[in-house]
């Protein structure tokens, strides 16, 4: 049994894993496609949620569990805010249809094409040879402790700067939302 | 064929088989248990209100004649059949895609949320130690928080897609409520991770079960934190007194007004499964998980199948007790008003947990005895009692509107003066 367990550990790609990868990749790409095609802002937000959840599932499969959980907590929570914004900014009618003009369509196509070219160039120049799957992090790694140590030693200054930035944003939000004196 | 067999052999480690067995047992127990929790809820409601409650449906179902009524235990099955065969009506104005997606969010998140709960502790199998949980994830108790942040979408999306103003109000209330109560809940989990030194669910249970004066149930060290966490669990499960998203007296049914039949039942299945997961989290974080009695260290951390079953029984007993407490609270306390709900989260729970986090960090850093946590809890509670009245008051609610014909009618005052 130990030998078998070691085999599995040394060979993390069980036959289920490519199948699951394709399922989650299809979910991610399909819902991203649906965001672009949809005309209703709340539906877009919900499709964005499934896209983010699909990416989180792929993180789980790569054993990057902490990253996956943070992806769900931060980005899924962010989508909730997006829904609230979508409702508030279209306060007259939240069921409004968004119509894109031809100019916006051309502009969007141009930006999408340039991002796609950039991504392809980056992929083809990446150190992982032949487009092979990136190596998964070894299971049973203590990611939380390692990430915490890295944040408070090597990346202390950016970490603290981000914290200060968030504090400034929070104070500003509280100031803007304060009750006006009458 | 040979390849497939050898491949299967390499995957099917004892640990994986243990995971699969736990998933099959717990998922089925939860699905069946939810039907009976609804029956229990109705019984508890009846006892609270001095009624008898559902007691007529026995297991004969009209097929055979039985004398005994079996305490109405057949009710849960009959209710299930009723919900399945009821007409599944979609109101014509709804947003079809999202209307169908919302129950999926509600049940899908509930079905995966309990994955890390270590129901049976650790098991010795040959020379391996198996974790008796549905999944052994090394981020442990952070995982239910991540799933919990997805669970709100069932309510929000369902309320939006119904195209009904009551549903929509329910959805917006749920949004604000979930965003607010997620913060103190995460902070509570963070404090437990801080004092345990690990986010792994199994290690937290083992640490509390170790016995002795310095390792005991966390509720003894952090009673205030336990109360805060339980409050947040109630709010996250949309349970009374925090069920403002559905509040049937104001919003008809809130987010599920337009839902009927099995789609409605899926929302309720999700709610009850979230209750079970929340209770299990509370039992794990504060009541020592599978530990029998505090201070004794009565049960060893690793053992055979008998010990696993015993631990599971203890864990399930604690979860059942907490579920009963939730129902007890629901039928005893009136619903909060929305401004009270928001003020509770932002002006008391979040500041108190933040101060507790700071205090716990100092205590852990100085390696003091865990009883200093209790001291910090008492200090924060007493401090809150003194500081609370000094804080600036919120805007006045329940203003007396002088309206003719009302309790505060101006005519009455005039008449009294004259």
XYZ file of C-alpha atoms in Angstrom:
600
model
C 0.000 0.000 0.000
C 2.809 2.418 0.840
C 4.418 1.726 -2.534
C 1.130 2.465 -4.272
C 0.669 5.658 -2.268
C 4.163 6.739 -3.222
C 3.374 6.030 -6.861
C 0.327 8.258 -6.677
C 2.281 10.970 -4.936
C 5.033 10.894 -7.540
C 2.472 10.876 -10.338
C -0.068 13.513 -9.363
C -1.983 13.437 -12.653
C -4.538 10.699 -12.117
C -6.740 9.973 -15.171
C -9.595 11.941 -13.583
C -7.547 15.081 -13.556
C -7.412 15.918 -17.293
C -11.149 15.221 -17.498
C -11.908 17.542 -14.569
C -9.558 20.128 -16.025
C -11.509 20.154 -19.284
C -14.818 20.405 -17.409
C -13.669 23.421 -15.386
C -11.874 24.987 -18.355
C -15.075 24.660 -20.414
C -17.022 26.271 -17.541
C -14.529 29.134 -17.342
C -14.301 29.805 -21.078
C -18.006 29.224 -21.721
C -19.155 31.637 -19.053
C -16.538 34.197 -20.118
C -17.998 33.924 -23.627
C -21.472 34.369 -22.149
C -20.398 37.590 -20.360
C -19.417 39.074 -23.725
C -22.613 38.006 -25.479
C -25.062 38.874 -22.697
C -26.846 42.221 -22.716
C -28.130 42.230 -19.155
C -25.774 43.605 -16.529
C -26.865 41.279 -13.707
C -26.575 38.202 -15.895
C -23.076 39.351 -16.840
C -22.175 39.570 -13.152
C -23.472 36.036 -12.516
C -21.552 34.656 -15.504
C -18.451 36.441 -14.214
C -19.006 34.638 -10.922
C -18.990 31.224 -12.633
C -15.850 32.216 -14.550
C -14.081 33.101 -11.327
C -15.319 29.925 -9.642
C -14.029 27.842 -12.573
C -10.578 29.449 -12.235
C -10.698 28.738 -8.488
C -11.498 25.077 -9.228
C -8.412 24.870 -11.463
C -6.335 26.375 -8.633
C -7.703 23.639 -6.356
C -6.612 21.011 -8.872
C -3.091 22.471 -8.893
C -3.016 22.098 -5.070
C -2.917 25.887 -4.714
C -5.718 25.684 -2.191
C -5.057 28.906 -0.336
C -5.025 30.845 -3.603
C -8.298 29.155 -4.611
C -9.997 30.037 -1.323
C -8.818 33.645 -1.534
C -9.994 33.774 -5.155
C -13.447 32.689 -4.011
C -13.603 34.965 -0.950
C -12.191 38.130 -2.554
C -13.449 37.874 -6.128
C -16.783 36.213 -5.394
C -17.425 38.873 -2.750
C -16.377 41.452 -5.321
C -18.966 40.103 -7.754
C -21.640 40.614 -5.108
C -20.615 44.290 -4.921
C -20.739 44.358 -8.728
C -24.340 43.155 -8.647
C -25.220 45.876 -6.138
C -23.530 48.464 -8.348
C -25.313 47.076 -11.388
C -28.620 47.496 -9.629
C -27.804 50.940 -8.239
C -26.280 52.486 -11.353
C -29.199 51.358 -13.465
C -31.616 52.377 -10.765
C -34.405 53.268 -13.173
C -34.609 49.769 -14.553
C -32.236 47.008 -13.483
C -33.571 44.819 -16.296
C -32.244 47.270 -18.899
C -30.675 45.867 -22.074
C -27.181 47.099 -22.858
C -26.706 47.740 -26.578
C -23.201 48.107 -28.000
C -22.568 50.536 -30.838
C -20.468 49.464 -33.896
C -17.609 51.728 -32.788
C -17.528 50.109 -29.326
C -17.631 46.734 -30.997
C -14.615 47.565 -33.207
C -12.703 49.025 -30.262
C -13.439 45.959 -28.134
C -12.346 43.653 -30.930
C -9.060 45.564 -31.290
C -8.312 45.449 -27.547
C -9.246 41.748 -27.317
C -7.057 40.903 -30.308
C -4.064 42.769 -28.883
C -4.457 41.080 -25.485
C -4.739 37.687 -27.200
C -1.568 38.324 -29.231
C 0.259 39.439 -26.095
C -0.853 36.329 -24.205
C 0.213 34.057 -27.089
C 3.640 35.705 -27.278
C 4.078 35.377 -23.524
C 2.991 31.732 -23.619
C 5.308 30.811 -26.482
C 8.253 32.489 -24.732
C 7.466 30.939 -21.354
C 10.082 28.730 -19.662
C 7.682 25.734 -19.573
C 8.713 23.875 -22.723
C 6.280 22.825 -25.431
C 3.213 24.231 -23.706
C 3.271 21.366 -21.189
C 1.135 21.643 -18.081
C 2.706 23.688 -15.319
C 3.924 21.501 -12.468
C 1.414 21.290 -9.639
C 2.546 22.309 -6.178
C 3.297 19.259 -4.044
C 0.264 18.229 -1.996
C 0.471 18.637 1.765
C 2.549 21.770 1.471
C 1.914 24.320 4.185
C 0.976 27.138 1.806
C -0.560 29.413 4.415
C 2.566 29.591 6.557
C 4.845 30.031 3.523
C 2.704 32.778 2.000
C 2.445 34.512 5.373
C 6.209 34.373 5.906
C 6.884 35.672 2.386
C 4.428 38.544 2.819
C 5.965 39.646 6.113
C 9.605 39.312 5.059
C 10.442 39.606 1.350
C 7.320 41.514 0.329
C 6.816 43.553 3.503
C 6.897 46.997 1.858
C 4.321 46.264 -0.898
C 2.160 44.478 1.681
C 2.186 47.449 4.059
C 1.656 49.886 1.177
C -1.437 47.936 0.091
C -2.699 47.995 3.676
C -2.209 51.780 3.895
C -3.945 52.229 0.533
C -6.936 50.205 1.730
C -7.072 52.232 4.941
C -7.066 55.486 2.945
C -9.877 54.168 0.724
C -11.861 53.111 3.781
C -11.492 56.494 5.499
C -12.480 58.244 2.263
C -15.537 56.011 1.846
C -16.617 56.650 5.427
C -16.128 60.396 4.870
C -18.212 60.393 1.690
C -20.961 58.266 3.221
C -21.205 60.387 6.392
C -24.485 61.935 7.354
C -24.680 65.527 6.121
C -25.225 68.043 8.886
C -28.523 69.792 8.609
C -7.787 -3.868 -19.344
C -4.588 -4.561 -17.409
C -3.750 -0.894 -17.584
C -7.122 0.126 -16.239
C -6.863 -2.267 -13.292
C -3.352 -1.196 -12.364
C -4.383 2.410 -12.796
C -7.385 1.947 -10.493
C -5.180 0.205 -7.962
C -2.788 3.122 -7.958
C -5.623 5.601 -7.364
C -7.661 3.650 -4.837
C -5.525 4.232 -1.782
C -7.129 3.548 1.618
C -7.323 7.317 2.166
C -9.332 7.819 -1.035
C -11.684 4.959 -0.141
C -12.162 6.538 3.294
C -13.013 9.877 1.633
C -15.523 8.208 -0.689
C -17.219 6.316 2.156
C -17.453 9.489 4.262
C -18.910 11.447 1.336
C -21.516 8.776 0.622
C -22.528 8.361 4.260
C -22.601 12.047 5.222
C -24.252 13.302 2.025
C -27.069 10.786 2.379
C -27.400 11.405 6.102
C -27.633 15.130 5.469
C -30.196 14.831 2.673
C -32.385 12.491 4.711
C -31.707 14.442 7.882
C -32.900 17.717 6.333
C -36.381 16.272 5.778
C -36.549 15.281 9.425
C -35.047 18.594 10.579
C -38.026 20.321 8.984
C -40.314 17.999 10.952
C -38.319 18.756 14.120
C -38.560 22.473 13.380
C -42.351 22.192 13.193
C -42.414 20.163 16.404
C -40.201 22.686 18.234
C -42.428 25.497 16.980
C -45.460 23.620 18.267
C -43.906 22.981 21.701
C -42.878 26.644 21.983
C -46.387 27.802 21.130
C -48.111 25.149 23.277
C -49.496 23.222 20.334
C -49.138 19.549 19.421
C -47.628 19.899 15.959
C -47.732 17.390 13.107
C -48.609 14.035 14.709
C -51.000 12.322 12.302
C -48.973 10.858 9.422
C -47.610 7.425 10.334
C -45.817 4.937 8.119
C -48.975 3.262 6.777
C -49.574 5.845 4.014
C -53.079 4.495 3.529
C -51.780 1.153 2.281
C -52.014 -0.822 5.482
C -53.876 0.076 8.642
C -51.609 0.753 11.611
C -52.762 1.585 15.123
C -49.729 3.671 16.112
C -49.233 7.177 14.744
C -45.411 6.914 15.089
C -45.261 10.521 16.430
C -46.024 11.823 12.925
C -42.683 10.597 11.595
C -44.198 9.846 8.191
C -44.800 13.577 7.669
C -41.288 14.223 6.307
C -41.664 11.595 3.566
C -45.127 12.803 2.608
C -43.903 16.394 2.421
C -41.076 15.307 0.120
C -43.469 13.530 -2.224
C -45.790 16.528 -2.211
C -42.996 18.893 -3.217
C -41.828 16.533 -5.965
C -45.208 16.081 -7.632
C -46.435 19.660 -7.208
C -46.739 21.680 -10.410
C -43.467 23.436 -11.202
C -44.747 26.840 -12.233
C -42.521 29.557 -13.707
C -44.111 32.996 -13.584
C -44.042 34.474 -17.116
C -42.016 37.586 -16.279
C -38.981 35.912 -14.663
C -35.423 35.951 -15.980
C -35.456 32.267 -16.966
C -31.716 31.493 -16.859
C -31.070 33.092 -13.494
C -34.381 31.802 -12.096
C -33.194 28.239 -12.712
C -29.598 28.961 -11.689
C -30.446 30.324 -8.226
C -31.526 27.007 -6.588
C -28.397 25.462 -8.107
C -26.252 27.987 -6.238
C -28.226 27.398 -3.049
C -27.871 23.603 -3.044
C -24.537 23.282 -4.853
C -22.670 25.329 -2.259
C -24.469 23.548 0.579
C -23.402 20.163 -0.818
C -19.675 20.988 -0.827
C -19.428 23.255 2.220
C -18.982 20.505 4.814
C -16.069 18.802 3.016
C -13.418 19.553 5.656
C -15.425 18.634 8.766
C -13.481 15.791 10.470
C -16.485 13.709 11.505
C -14.527 10.742 12.781
C -11.095 12.074 13.645
C -8.113 9.982 12.574
C -8.118 6.245 11.909
C -5.287 3.757 12.064
C -5.276 1.493 8.990
C -2.276 -0.794 8.802
C 0.651 1.580 9.101
C -1.255 4.549 7.674
C -3.253 7.262 9.413
C -6.457 8.052 7.558
C -8.389 11.302 7.932
C -12.102 10.553 8.305
C -13.377 13.606 6.425
C -14.747 14.159 2.939
C -11.555 15.925 1.871
C -8.203 16.597 3.470
C -7.475 20.162 2.370
C -4.516 21.854 3.996
C -6.230 25.252 4.196
C -8.767 23.558 6.464
C -11.290 25.903 8.046
C -10.677 28.688 5.503
C -12.435 26.529 2.910
C -15.978 26.770 4.401
C -15.560 30.558 4.445
C -14.784 30.498 0.722
C -17.823 28.334 0.002
C -19.948 30.464 2.339
C -19.125 33.553 0.303
C -20.672 31.772 -2.700
C -23.773 30.610 -0.812
C -25.371 34.060 -0.732
C -25.768 34.023 -4.519
C -28.702 31.617 -4.321
C -30.684 34.239 -2.415
C -29.432 37.253 -4.360
C -29.803 35.770 -7.840
C -33.161 34.157 -6.994
C -34.514 37.419 -5.624
C -33.341 39.370 -8.643
C -34.538 36.860 -11.250
C -38.064 36.702 -9.819
C -38.782 40.239 -11.117
C -40.910 40.887 -8.086
C -40.393 43.879 -5.833
C -40.680 41.850 -2.629
C -38.176 39.301 -3.881
C -35.901 42.097 -5.001
C -35.999 43.792 -1.602
C -35.228 40.439 0.002
C -32.232 39.982 -2.299
C -30.832 43.431 -1.515
C -31.290 42.864 2.215
C -29.500 39.528 1.929
C -26.603 41.203 0.096
C -26.028 43.785 2.813
C -26.498 41.220 5.571
C -24.080 38.657 4.145
C -21.404 41.253 3.370
C -21.629 42.566 6.930
C -21.666 39.287 8.840
C -18.957 37.642 6.768
C -16.400 40.014 8.315
C -16.809 39.115 12.030
C -17.184 35.445 11.050
C -13.874 35.454 9.171
C -12.225 37.298 12.058
C -13.499 34.630 14.502
C -12.026 31.882 12.328
C -8.795 33.871 12.089
C -8.544 34.099 15.886
C -9.054 30.341 16.202
C -6.343 29.749 13.581
C -4.100 32.123 15.514
C -4.562 30.374 18.871
C -4.330 26.878 17.373
C -1.376 27.694 15.154
C -2.866 25.745 12.250
C -5.847 26.081 9.905
C -6.259 22.291 9.574
C -9.608 21.108 10.924
C -8.314 17.806 12.285
C -5.402 19.435 14.121
C -7.739 21.962 15.763
C -9.906 19.114 17.080
C -6.879 17.129 18.324
C -5.497 20.204 20.070
C -8.755 20.788 21.966
C -9.032 17.110 22.907
C -5.479 16.818 24.223
C -6.553 17.161 27.872
C -4.936 19.046 30.726
C -5.434 22.624 31.873
C -3.912 24.285 28.815
C -5.715 22.335 26.085
C -9.444 22.410 26.336
C -12.496 23.379 24.374
C -12.080 26.819 22.854
C -15.447 27.959 24.202
C -13.925 27.925 27.697
C -11.084 30.204 26.569
C -13.115 32.379 24.209
C -16.754 32.458 25.354
C -17.482 35.890 23.870
C -15.956 34.848 20.556
C -18.144 31.734 20.560
C -21.278 33.843 21.017
C -20.184 36.165 18.201
C -19.450 33.222 15.905
C -22.805 31.603 16.620
C -24.563 34.902 15.885
C -22.730 35.137 12.570
C -23.642 31.540 11.707
C -27.309 32.343 12.341
C -27.030 35.420 10.130
C -25.191 33.573 7.358
C -27.804 30.797 7.361
C -30.599 33.380 7.065
C -32.148 32.022 10.247
C -34.443 33.948 12.549
C -33.868 36.421 14.179
C -31.828 37.325 11.076
C -34.193 36.072 8.353
C -34.784 39.508 6.886
C -34.319 38.212 3.348
C -37.557 36.248 3.550
C -39.428 37.884 6.499
C -42.885 36.684 5.518
C -44.714 39.411 7.451
C -43.140 42.230 5.424
C -41.962 40.714 2.140
C -44.456 37.868 1.552
C -41.691 35.294 1.213
C -38.817 37.550 0.186
C -36.466 35.968 -2.319
C -38.524 32.779 -2.724
C -41.921 34.423 -3.245
C -42.113 33.321 -6.893
C -40.660 29.860 -6.362
C -42.802 26.779 -6.008
C -42.509 23.019 -5.915
C -39.024 21.446 -6.046
C -37.160 24.678 -6.803
C -38.584 26.115 -3.583
C -37.696 22.915 -1.763
C -34.093 23.169 -3.007
C -33.760 26.575 -1.317
C -34.918 25.026 1.924
C -32.672 22.020 1.510
C -29.788 24.449 1.057
C -30.756 26.423 4.153
C -30.967 23.351 6.373
C -27.704 21.944 5.021
C -26.019 25.271 5.728
C -27.403 25.022 9.257
C -25.808 21.592 9.653
C -22.493 22.840 8.252
C -22.586 25.924 10.479
C -23.335 23.827 13.569
C -20.547 21.415 12.668
C -18.136 24.343 12.263
C -19.153 25.684 15.682
C -18.773 22.236 17.256
C -15.357 21.867 15.627
C -14.011 25.317 16.482
C -15.455 25.808 19.964
C -16.817 22.529 21.352
C -13.771 20.357 20.715
C -15.100 18.500 17.678
C -15.324 14.820 18.585
C -14.012 15.259 22.146
C -16.202 13.787 24.880
C -15.504 16.002 27.908
C -13.197 19.003 28.346
C -9.924 18.738 30.345
C -9.975 14.918 30.426
C -8.474 14.003 27.071
C -10.720 10.954 27.271
C -10.396 9.828 23.668
C -7.103 9.103 21.904
C -6.482 11.033 18.688
C -5.982 7.948 16.507
C -7.819 4.667 16.753
C -9.698 1.876 15.048
C -13.104 1.733 13.443
C -14.949 1.545 16.793
C -13.347 4.772 17.995
C -14.202 6.452 14.696
C -17.853 5.506 15.091
C -17.868 6.705 18.713
C -16.326 10.023 17.711
C -18.839 10.389 14.910
C -21.687 9.774 17.374
C -20.327 12.435 19.764
C -19.821 14.920 16.931
C -23.319 14.252 15.554
C -24.785 14.671 19.051
C -23.145 18.098 19.409
C -24.351 19.123 15.950
C -27.869 17.960 16.779
C -27.847 19.942 20.028
C -26.705 23.093 18.187
C -29.413 22.599 15.557
C -31.952 22.385 18.365
C -30.560 25.612 19.862
C -30.968 27.306 16.473
C -34.625 26.257 16.316
C -35.126 27.253 19.939
C -33.760 30.742 19.172
C -35.901 31.002 16.037
C -39.144 30.396 17.884
C -38.216 32.465 20.964
C -36.824 35.715 19.564
C -38.610 38.222 17.342
C -36.954 39.334 14.111
C -34.469 42.200 14.150
C -35.238 45.427 12.374
C -32.885 46.060 9.467
C -31.084 49.021 11.031
C -30.611 47.027 14.243
C -29.119 44.190 12.179
C -26.611 46.478 10.490
C -25.730 48.241 13.720
C -25.156 44.927 15.501
C -22.622 43.870 12.880
C -20.766 47.121 12.282
C -20.866 48.755 15.681
C -20.504 45.842 18.062
C -19.431 42.541 16.473
C -16.690 43.876 14.181
C -14.990 46.192 16.738
C -15.153 43.499 19.436
C -13.653 40.805 17.192
C -10.954 43.226 16.013
C -9.930 43.985 19.608
C -10.032 40.266 20.435
C -7.841 39.562 17.389
C -5.286 42.097 18.598
C -5.376 40.729 22.160
C -5.105 37.122 20.961
C -2.147 38.051 18.763
C -0.322 39.586 21.756
C -1.113 36.549 23.944
C 0.105 34.114 21.287
C 3.248 36.179 20.680
C 4.131 36.289 24.378
C 3.303 32.550 24.707
C 1.068 33.201 27.710
C -1.276 30.626 29.205
C -4.527 30.244 27.191
C -6.505 31.434 30.209
C -5.400 34.968 29.272
C -7.768 34.583 26.290
C -10.609 34.272 28.790
C -9.338 37.392 30.572
C -9.280 39.265 27.238
C -12.829 38.098 26.464
C -14.133 39.297 29.822
C -12.255 42.602 29.445
C -13.725 43.218 25.978
C -17.234 42.324 27.164
C -17.073 44.583 30.240
C -15.391 47.322 28.202
C -18.187 47.068 25.653
C -20.769 47.499 28.387
C -19.131 50.758 29.485
C -18.126 52.144 26.091
C -21.349 51.238 24.260
C -23.576 53.944 25.784
C -20.874 56.576 25.142
C -20.802 55.959 21.377
C -22.698 58.400 19.156
C -26.272 57.275 18.715
C -27.699 56.387 15.342
C -30.426 58.362 13.632
C -33.739 58.177 15.473
C -35.996 55.439 14.186
C -39.653 54.911 15.024
C -40.249 58.631 14.922
C -43.593 59.706 16.267
C -45.416 61.041 13.244
C -48.279 63.247 14.383
C -50.948 61.873 12.077
C -54.633 62.310 12.701
C -56.128 59.011 13.770
C -52.800 57.477 14.878
C -51.541 56.825 18.398
C -49.693 60.140 18.247
C -52.595 62.045 16.784
C -52.197 65.831 17.224
C -55.943 66.088 17.772
C -55.718 64.081 20.994
C -53.049 66.414 22.412
C -55.170 69.419 21.509
C -58.179 67.793 23.148
C -56.138 66.952 26.265
C -54.881 70.543 26.513
C -58.287 72.025 25.897
